[in-house]
PDB file of C-alpha atoms and ligand atoms in Angstrom:
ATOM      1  CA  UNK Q 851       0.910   0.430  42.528  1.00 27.00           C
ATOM      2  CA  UNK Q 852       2.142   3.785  42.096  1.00 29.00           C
ATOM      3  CA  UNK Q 853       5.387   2.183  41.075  1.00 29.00           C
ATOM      4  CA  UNK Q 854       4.217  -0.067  38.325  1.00 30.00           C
ATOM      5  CA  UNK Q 855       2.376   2.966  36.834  1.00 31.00           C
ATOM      6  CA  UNK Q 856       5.394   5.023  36.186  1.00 29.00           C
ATOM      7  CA  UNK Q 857       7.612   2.120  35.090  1.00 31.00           C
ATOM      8  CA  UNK Q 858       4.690   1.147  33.029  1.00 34.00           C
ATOM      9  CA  UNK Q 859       4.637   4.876  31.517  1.00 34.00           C
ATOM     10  CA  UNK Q 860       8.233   5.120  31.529  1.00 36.00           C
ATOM     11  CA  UNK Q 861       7.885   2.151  29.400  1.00 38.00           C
ATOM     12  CA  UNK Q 862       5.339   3.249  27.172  1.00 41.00           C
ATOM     13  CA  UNK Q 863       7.395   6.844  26.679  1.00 43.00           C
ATOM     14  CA  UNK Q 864      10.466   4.480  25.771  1.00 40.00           C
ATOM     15  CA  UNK Q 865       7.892   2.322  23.358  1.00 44.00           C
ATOM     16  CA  UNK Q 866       7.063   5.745  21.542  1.00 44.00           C
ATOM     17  CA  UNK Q 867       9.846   7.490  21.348  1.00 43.00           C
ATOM     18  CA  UNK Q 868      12.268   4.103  19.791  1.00 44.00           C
ATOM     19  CA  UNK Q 869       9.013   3.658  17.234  1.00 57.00           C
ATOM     20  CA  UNK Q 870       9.222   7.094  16.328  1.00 60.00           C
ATOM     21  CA  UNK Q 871      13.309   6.878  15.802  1.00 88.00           C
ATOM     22  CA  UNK Q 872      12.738   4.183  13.217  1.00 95.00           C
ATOM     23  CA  UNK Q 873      12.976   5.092   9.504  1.00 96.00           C
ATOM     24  CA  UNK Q 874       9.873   4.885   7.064  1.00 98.00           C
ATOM     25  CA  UNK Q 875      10.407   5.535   3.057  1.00 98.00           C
ATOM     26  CA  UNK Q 876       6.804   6.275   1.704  1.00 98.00           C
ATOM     27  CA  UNK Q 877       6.004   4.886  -2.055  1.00 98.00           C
ATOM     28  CA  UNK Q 878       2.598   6.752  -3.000  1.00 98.00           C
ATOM     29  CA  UNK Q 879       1.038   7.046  -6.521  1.00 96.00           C
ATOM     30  CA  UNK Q 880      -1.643   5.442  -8.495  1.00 95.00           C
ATOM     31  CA  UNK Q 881      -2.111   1.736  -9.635  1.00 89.00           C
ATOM     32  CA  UNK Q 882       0.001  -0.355 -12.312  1.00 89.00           C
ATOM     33  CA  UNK Q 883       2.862   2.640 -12.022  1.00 94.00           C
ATOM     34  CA  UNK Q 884       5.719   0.686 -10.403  1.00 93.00           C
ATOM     35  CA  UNK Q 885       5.270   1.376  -6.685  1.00 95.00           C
ATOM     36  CA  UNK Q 886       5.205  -2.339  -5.988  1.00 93.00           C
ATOM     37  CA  UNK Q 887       8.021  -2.964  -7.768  1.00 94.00           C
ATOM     38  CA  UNK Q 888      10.201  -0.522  -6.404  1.00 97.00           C
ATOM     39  CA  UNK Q 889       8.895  -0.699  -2.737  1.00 97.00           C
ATOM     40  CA  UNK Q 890      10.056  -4.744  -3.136  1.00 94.00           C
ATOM     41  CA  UNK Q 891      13.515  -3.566  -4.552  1.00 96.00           C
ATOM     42  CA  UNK Q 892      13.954  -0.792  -1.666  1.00 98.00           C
ATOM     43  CA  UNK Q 893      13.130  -3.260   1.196  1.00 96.00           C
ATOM     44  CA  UNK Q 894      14.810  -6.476  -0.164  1.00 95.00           C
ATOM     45  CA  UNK Q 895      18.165  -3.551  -0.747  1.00 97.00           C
ATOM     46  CA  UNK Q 896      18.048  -2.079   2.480  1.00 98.00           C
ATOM     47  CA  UNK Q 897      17.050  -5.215   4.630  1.00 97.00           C
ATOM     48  CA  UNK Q 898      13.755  -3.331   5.630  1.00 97.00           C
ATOM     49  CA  UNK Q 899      10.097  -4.261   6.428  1.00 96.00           C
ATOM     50  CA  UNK Q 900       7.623  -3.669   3.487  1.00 96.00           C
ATOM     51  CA  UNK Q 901       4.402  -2.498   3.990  1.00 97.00           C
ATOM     52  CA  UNK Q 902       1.912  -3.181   1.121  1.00 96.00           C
ATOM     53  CA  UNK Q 903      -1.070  -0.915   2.191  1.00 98.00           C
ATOM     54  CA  UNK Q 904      -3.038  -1.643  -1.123  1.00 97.00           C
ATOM     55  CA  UNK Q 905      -3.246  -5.688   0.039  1.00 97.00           C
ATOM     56  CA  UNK Q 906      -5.081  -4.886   3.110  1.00 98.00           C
ATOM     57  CA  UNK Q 907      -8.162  -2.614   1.223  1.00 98.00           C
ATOM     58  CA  UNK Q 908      -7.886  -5.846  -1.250  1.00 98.00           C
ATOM     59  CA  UNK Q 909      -8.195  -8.340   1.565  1.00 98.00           C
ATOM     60  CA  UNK Q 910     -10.869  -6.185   2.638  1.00 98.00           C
ATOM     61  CA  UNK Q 911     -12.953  -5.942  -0.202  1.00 98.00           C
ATOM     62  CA  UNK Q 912     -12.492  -9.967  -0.483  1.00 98.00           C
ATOM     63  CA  UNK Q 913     -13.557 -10.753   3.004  1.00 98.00           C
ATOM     64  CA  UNK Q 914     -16.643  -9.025   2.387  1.00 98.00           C
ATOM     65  CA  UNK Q 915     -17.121 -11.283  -0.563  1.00 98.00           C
ATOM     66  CA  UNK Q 916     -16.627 -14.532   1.697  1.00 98.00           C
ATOM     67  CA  UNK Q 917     -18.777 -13.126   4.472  1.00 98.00           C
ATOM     68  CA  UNK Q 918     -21.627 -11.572   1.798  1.00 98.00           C
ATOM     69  CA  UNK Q 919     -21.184  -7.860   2.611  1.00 98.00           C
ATOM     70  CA  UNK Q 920     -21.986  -6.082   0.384  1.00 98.00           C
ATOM     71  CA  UNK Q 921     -19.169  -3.550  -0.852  1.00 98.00           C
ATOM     72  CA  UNK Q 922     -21.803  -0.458  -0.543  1.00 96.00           C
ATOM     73  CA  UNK Q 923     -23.225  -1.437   2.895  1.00 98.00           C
ATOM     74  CA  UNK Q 924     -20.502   0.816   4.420  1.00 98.00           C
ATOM     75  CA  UNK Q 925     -20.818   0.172   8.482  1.00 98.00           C
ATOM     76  CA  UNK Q 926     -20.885  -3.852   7.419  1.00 98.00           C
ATOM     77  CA  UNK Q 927     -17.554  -3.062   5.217  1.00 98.00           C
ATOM     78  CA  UNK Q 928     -16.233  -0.976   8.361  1.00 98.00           C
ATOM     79  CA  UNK Q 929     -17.004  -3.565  11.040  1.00 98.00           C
ATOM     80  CA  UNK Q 930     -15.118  -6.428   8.584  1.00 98.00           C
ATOM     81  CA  UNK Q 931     -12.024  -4.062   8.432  1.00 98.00           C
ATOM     82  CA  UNK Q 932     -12.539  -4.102  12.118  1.00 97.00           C
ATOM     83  CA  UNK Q 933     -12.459  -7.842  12.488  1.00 97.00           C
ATOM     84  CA  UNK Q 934     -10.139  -8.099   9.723  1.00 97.00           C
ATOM     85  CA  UNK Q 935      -7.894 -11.753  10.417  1.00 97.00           C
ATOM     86  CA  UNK Q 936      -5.526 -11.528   7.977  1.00 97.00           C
ATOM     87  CA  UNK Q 937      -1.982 -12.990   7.917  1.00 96.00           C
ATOM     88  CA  UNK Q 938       1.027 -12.436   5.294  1.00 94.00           C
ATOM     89  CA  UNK Q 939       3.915 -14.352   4.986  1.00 93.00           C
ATOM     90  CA  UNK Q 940       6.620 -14.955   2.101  1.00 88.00           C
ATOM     91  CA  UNK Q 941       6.795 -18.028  -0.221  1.00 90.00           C
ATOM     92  CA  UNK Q 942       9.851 -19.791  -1.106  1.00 90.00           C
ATOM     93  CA  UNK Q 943      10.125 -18.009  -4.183  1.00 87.00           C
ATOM     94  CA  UNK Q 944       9.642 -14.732  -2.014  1.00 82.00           C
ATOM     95  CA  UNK Q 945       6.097 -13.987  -3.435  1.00 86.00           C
ATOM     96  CA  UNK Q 946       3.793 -12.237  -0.805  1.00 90.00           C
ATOM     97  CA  UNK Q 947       1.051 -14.846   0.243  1.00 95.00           C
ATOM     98  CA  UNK Q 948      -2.100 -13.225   2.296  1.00 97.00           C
ATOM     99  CA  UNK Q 949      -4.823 -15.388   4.009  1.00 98.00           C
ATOM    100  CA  UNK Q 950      -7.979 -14.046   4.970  1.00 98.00           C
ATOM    101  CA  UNK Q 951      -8.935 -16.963   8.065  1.00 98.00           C
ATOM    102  CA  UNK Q 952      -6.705 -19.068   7.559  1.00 97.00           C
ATOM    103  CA  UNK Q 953      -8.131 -19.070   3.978  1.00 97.00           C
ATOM    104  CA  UNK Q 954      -5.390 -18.347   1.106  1.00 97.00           C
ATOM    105  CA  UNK Q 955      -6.514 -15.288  -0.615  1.00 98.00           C
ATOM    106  CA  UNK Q 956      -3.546 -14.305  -2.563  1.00 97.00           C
ATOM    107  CA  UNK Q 957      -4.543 -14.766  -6.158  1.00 94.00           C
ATOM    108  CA  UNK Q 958      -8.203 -13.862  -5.658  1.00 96.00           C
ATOM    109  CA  UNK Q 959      -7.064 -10.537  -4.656  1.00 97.00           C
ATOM    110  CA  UNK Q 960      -4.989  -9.600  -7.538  1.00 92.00           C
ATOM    111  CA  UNK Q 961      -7.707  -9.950  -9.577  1.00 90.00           C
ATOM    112  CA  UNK Q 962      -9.010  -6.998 -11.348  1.00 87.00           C
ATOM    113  CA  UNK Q 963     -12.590  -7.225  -9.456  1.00 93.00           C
ATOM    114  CA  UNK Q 964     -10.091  -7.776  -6.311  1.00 96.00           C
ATOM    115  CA  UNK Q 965      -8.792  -4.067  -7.186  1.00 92.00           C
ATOM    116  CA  UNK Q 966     -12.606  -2.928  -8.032  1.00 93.00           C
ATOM    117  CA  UNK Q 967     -13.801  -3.991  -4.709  1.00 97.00           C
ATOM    118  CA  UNK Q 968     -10.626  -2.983  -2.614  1.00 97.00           C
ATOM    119  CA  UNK Q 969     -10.903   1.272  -3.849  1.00 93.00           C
ATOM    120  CA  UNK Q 970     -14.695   0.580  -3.295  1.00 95.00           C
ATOM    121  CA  UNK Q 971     -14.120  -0.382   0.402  1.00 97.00           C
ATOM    122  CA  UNK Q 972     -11.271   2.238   0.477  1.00 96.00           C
ATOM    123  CA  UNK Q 973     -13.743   5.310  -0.157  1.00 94.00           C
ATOM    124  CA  UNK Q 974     -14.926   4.957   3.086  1.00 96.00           C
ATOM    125  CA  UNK Q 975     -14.017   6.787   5.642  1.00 96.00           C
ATOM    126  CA  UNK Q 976     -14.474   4.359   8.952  1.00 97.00           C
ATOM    127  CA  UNK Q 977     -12.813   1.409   6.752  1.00 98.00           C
ATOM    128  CA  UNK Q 978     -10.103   3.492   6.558  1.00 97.00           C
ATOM    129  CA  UNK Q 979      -9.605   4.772  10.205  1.00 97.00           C
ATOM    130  CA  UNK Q 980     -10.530   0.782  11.312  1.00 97.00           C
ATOM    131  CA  UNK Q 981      -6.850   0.612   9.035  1.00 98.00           C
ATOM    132  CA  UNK Q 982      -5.031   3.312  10.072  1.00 97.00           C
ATOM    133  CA  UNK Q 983      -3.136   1.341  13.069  1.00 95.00           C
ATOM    134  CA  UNK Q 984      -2.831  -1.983  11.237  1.00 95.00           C
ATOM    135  CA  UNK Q 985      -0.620  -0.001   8.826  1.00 97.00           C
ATOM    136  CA  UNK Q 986       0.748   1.462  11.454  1.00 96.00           C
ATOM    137  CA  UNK Q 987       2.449  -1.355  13.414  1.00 95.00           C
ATOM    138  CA  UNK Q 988       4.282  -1.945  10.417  1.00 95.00           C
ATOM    139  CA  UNK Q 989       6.733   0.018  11.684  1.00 96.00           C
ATOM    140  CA  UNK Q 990       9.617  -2.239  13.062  1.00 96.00           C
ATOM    141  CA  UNK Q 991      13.233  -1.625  13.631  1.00 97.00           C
ATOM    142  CA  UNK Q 992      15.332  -1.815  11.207  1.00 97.00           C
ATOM    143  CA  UNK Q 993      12.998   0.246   9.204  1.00 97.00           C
ATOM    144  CA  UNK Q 994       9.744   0.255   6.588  1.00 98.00           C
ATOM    145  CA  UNK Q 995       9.268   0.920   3.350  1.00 98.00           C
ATOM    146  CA  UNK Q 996       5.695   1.495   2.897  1.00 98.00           C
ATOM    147  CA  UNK Q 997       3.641   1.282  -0.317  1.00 98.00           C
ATOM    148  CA  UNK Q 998       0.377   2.784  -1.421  1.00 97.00           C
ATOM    149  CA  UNK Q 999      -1.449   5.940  -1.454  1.00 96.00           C
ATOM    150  CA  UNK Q1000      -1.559   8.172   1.502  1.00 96.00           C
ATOM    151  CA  UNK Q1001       1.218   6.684   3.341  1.00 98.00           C
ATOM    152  CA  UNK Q1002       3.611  10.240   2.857  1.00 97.00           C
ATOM    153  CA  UNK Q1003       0.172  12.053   3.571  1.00 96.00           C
ATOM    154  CA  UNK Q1004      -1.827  10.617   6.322  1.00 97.00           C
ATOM    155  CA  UNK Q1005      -0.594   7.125   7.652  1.00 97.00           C
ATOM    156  CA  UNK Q1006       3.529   8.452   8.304  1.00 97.00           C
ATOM    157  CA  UNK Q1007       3.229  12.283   7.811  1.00 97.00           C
ATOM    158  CA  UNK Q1008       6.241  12.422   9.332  1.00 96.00           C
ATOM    159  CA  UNK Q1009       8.927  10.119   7.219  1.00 97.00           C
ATOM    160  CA  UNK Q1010      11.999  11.273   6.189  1.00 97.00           C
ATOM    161  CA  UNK Q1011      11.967  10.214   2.711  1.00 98.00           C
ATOM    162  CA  UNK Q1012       8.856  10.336   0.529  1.00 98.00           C
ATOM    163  CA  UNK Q1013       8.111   9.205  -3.396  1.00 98.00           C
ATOM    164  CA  UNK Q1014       5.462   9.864  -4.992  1.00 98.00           C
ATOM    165  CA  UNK Q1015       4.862   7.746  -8.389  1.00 97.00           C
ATOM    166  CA  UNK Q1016       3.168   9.235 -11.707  1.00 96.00           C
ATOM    167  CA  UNK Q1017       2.711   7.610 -15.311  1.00 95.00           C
ATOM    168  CA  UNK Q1018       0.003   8.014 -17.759  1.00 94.00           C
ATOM    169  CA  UNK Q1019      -3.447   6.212 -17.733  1.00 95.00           C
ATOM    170  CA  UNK Q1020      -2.515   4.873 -20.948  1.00 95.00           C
ATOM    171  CA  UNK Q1021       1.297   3.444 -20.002  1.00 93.00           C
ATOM    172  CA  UNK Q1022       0.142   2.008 -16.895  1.00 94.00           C
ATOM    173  CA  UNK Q1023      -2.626  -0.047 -19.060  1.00 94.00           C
ATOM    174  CA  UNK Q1024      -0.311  -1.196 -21.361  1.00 93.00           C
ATOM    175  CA  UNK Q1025       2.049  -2.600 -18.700  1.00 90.00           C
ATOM    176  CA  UNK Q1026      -0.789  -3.928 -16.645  1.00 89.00           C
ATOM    177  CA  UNK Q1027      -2.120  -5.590 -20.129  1.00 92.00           C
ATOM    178  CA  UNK Q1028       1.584  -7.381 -20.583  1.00 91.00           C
ATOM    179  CA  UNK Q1029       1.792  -8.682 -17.200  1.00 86.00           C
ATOM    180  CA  UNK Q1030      -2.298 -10.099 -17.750  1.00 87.00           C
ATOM    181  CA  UNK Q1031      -1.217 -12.084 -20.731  1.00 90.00           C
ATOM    182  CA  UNK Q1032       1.857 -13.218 -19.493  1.00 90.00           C
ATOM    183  CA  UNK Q1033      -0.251 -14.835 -17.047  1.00 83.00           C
ATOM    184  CA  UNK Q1034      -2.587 -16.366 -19.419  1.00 86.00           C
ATOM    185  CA  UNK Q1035      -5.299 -14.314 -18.594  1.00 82.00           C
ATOM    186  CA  UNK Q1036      -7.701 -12.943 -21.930  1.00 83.00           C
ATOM    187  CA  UNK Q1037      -8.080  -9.277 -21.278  1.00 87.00           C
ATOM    188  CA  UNK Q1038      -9.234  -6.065 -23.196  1.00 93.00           C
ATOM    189  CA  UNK Q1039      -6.826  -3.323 -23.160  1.00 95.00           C
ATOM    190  CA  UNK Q1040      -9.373  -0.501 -23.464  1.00 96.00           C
ATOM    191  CA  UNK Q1041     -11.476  -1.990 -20.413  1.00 93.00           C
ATOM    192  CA  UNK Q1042      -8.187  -2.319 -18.203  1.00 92.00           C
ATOM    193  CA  UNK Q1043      -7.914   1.600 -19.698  1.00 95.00           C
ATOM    194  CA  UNK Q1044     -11.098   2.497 -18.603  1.00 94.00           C
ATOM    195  CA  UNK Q1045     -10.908   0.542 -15.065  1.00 91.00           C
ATOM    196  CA  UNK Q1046      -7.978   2.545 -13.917  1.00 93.00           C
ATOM    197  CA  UNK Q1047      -8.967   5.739 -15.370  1.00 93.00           C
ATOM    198  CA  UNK Q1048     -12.184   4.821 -13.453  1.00 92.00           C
ATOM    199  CA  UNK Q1049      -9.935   3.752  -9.676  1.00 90.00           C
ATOM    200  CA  UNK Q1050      -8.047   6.773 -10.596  1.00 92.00           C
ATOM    201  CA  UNK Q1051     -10.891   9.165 -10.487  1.00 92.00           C
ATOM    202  CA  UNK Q1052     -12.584   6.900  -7.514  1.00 89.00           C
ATOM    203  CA  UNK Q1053      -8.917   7.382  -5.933  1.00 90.00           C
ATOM    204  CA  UNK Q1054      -8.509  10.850  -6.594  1.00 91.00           C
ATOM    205  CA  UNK Q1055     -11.964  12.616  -5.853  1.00 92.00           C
ATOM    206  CA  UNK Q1056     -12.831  10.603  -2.458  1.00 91.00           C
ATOM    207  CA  UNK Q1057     -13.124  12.908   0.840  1.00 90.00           C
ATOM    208  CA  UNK Q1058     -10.704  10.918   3.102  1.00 91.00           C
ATOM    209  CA  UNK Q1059      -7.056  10.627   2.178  1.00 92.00           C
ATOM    210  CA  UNK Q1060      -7.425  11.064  -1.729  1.00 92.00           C
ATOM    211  CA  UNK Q1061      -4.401  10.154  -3.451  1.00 93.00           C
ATOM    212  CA  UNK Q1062      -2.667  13.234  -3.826  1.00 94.00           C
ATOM    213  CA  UNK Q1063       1.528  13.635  -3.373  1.00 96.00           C
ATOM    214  CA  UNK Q1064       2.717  14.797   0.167  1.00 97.00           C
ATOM    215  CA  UNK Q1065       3.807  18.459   0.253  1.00 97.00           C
ATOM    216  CA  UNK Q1066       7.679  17.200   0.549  1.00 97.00           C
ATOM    217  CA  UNK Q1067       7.225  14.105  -1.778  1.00 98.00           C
ATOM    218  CA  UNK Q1068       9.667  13.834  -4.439  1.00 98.00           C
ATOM    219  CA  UNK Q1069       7.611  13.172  -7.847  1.00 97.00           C
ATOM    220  CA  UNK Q1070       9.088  10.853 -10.229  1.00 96.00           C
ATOM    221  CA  UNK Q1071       7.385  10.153 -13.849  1.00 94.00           C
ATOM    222  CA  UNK Q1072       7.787   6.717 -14.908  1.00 90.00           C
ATOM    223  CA  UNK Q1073       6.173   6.900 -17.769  1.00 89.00           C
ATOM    224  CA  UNK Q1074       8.419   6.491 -20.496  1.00 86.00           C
ATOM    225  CA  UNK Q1075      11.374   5.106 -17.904  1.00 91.00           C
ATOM    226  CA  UNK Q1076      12.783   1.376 -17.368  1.00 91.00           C
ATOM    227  CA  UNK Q1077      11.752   0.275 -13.911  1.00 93.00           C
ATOM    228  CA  UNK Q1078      15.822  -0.269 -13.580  1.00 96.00           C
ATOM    229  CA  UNK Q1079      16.284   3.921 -13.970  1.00 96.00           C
ATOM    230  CA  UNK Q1080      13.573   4.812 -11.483  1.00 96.00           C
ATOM    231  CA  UNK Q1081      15.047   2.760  -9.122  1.00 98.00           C
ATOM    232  CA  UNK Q1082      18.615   4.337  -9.795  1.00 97.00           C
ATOM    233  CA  UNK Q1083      17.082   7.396  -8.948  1.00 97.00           C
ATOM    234  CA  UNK Q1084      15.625   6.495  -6.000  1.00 98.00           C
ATOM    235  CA  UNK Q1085      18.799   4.754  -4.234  1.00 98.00           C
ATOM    236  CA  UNK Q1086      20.118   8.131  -5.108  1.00 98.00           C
ATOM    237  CA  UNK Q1087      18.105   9.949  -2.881  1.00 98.00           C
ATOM    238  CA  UNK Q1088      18.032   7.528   0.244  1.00 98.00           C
ATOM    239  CA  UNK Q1089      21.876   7.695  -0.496  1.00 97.00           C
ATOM    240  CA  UNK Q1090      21.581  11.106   0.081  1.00 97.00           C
ATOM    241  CA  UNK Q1091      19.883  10.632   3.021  1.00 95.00           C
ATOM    242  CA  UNK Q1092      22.042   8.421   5.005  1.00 95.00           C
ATOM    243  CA  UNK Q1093      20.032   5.391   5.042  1.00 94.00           C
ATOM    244  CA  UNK Q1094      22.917   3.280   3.099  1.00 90.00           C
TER     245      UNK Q1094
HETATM  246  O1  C5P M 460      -2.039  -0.618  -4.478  1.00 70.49           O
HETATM  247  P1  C5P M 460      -3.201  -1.464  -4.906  1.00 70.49           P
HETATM  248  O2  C5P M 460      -3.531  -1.377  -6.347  1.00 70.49           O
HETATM  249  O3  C5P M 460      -3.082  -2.864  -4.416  1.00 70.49           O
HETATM  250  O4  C5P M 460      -4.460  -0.844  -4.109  1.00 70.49           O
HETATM  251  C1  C5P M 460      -5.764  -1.263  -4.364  1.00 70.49           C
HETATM  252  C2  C5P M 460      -6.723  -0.141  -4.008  1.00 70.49           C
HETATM  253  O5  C5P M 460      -6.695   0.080  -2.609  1.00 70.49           O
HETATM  254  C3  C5P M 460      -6.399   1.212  -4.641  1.00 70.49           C
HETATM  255  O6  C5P M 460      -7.004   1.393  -5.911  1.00 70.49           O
HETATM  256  C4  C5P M 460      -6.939   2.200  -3.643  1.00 70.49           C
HETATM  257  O7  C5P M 460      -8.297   2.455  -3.895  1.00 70.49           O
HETATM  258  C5  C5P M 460      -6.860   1.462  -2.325  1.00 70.49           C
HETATM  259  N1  C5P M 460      -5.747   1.934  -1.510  1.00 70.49           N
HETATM  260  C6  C5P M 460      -5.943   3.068  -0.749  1.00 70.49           C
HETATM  261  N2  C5P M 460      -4.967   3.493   0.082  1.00 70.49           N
HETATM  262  C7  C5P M 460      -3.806   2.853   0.170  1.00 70.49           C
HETATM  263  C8  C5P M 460      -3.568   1.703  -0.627  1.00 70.49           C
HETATM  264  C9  C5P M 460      -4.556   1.285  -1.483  1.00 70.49           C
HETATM  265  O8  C5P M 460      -6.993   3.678  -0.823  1.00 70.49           O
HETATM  266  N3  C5P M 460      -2.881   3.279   1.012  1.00 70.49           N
END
């Protein structure tokens, strides 16, 4: 007995300590700014996991839909992110598909009341911690690139590489606005304004893990830059690094 409790320590120790030698690049900054974008590009470049933080507060907010929880009722919202039985995988053409139950939830999350319910959910506190190790066991060998808001901050505090995205409220409408209507979708440009400036603030101001950049997070502005330069710029620095 005394045996199989150090090998299964020993084991444990080993479990930790291999975990903790694998790399994690942190993408942080608001919505609509690029960090999806780029977070795809790093991962697909370096052959890495990709951890898309935002999709789980999404699936979240839509599970509470299917199972009528109310998105204010905070220990119902905290004891679905609990239970939460989600499942990614990649399509063909490489886009992310989520299911919620076995229940495809992919498009009903992207919606823009998907994104209204998701930094609802994400305000709270026990939602959050109920989260904390999901995002965690993203971390795999060969590495993760992990996307969202307090991923340099809170969830990997201690990654070698951190990014923090910025771009004005007005830019990141615009862009979201293009990608609407290339979808077909009718849409107001000063409503998508005033729903992120109103995520931003809801983002921002909330007590647990408001999205602020990490102490060592290299800021980048985006705002008036192709998606092509940003990413030149970041290679650069995980060049620097070592990581390629
Ligand atoms: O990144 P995405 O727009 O999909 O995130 C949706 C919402 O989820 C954000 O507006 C934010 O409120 C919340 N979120 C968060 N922390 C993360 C990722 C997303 O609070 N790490």
């Amino acid at each position: 007995m005394c045996l199989r409790a150090v090998s299964a320590c020993a084991s444990a120790q080993w479990q930790i300590s291999y975990v903790a030698s694998v790399p994690v690049i942190t993408v942080d900054g608001p919505s609509g700014v690029g960090k999806g974008t780029i977070s795809h590009m790093l991962a697909d470049r370096l052959g890495w996991h990709l951890l898309d933080s935002g999709a789980l507060y999404r699936v979240t907010g839509q599970a509470c839909v299917i199972e009528g929880v109310s998105w204010d009722d905070d220990p119902a919202v905290a004891d679905v992110a609990r239970h939460l039985d989600v499942a990614f995988s990649l399509a063909a053409n490489g886009e992310m598909l989520v299911a919620y139950k076995g229940l495809d939830v992919s498009a009903a999350i992207r919606t823009e009341e998907g994104g209204r319910g998701a930094s609802t959910v994400a305000a709270i506190p026990a939602v959050r911690e109920a989260l904390f190790a999901r995002q965690r066991d993203f971390l795999q060998p060969p590495g993760l690139v992990a996307d969202g808001r307090d991923m340099g901050t809170v969830v990997f505090p201690d990654a070698p590489l951190k990014f923090f995205l910025t771009a004005s409220a007005a830019e990141r409408a615009e862009r979201r606005y293009k990608q609407l209507l290339e979808k077909g979708e009718s849409v107001s440009l000063p409503r998508l304004l005033a729903d992120i400036q109103e995520r931003d603030e809801r983002d921002s101001s909330r007590s647990v893990s408001p999205l602020v950049p990490a102490e060592d997070a290299i800021v980048i502005d985006s705002s008036a830059t192709p998606i092509s330069d940003v990413f030149a710029r970041v290679m650069l620095e995980v060049k620097k690094k070592g990581f390629i």
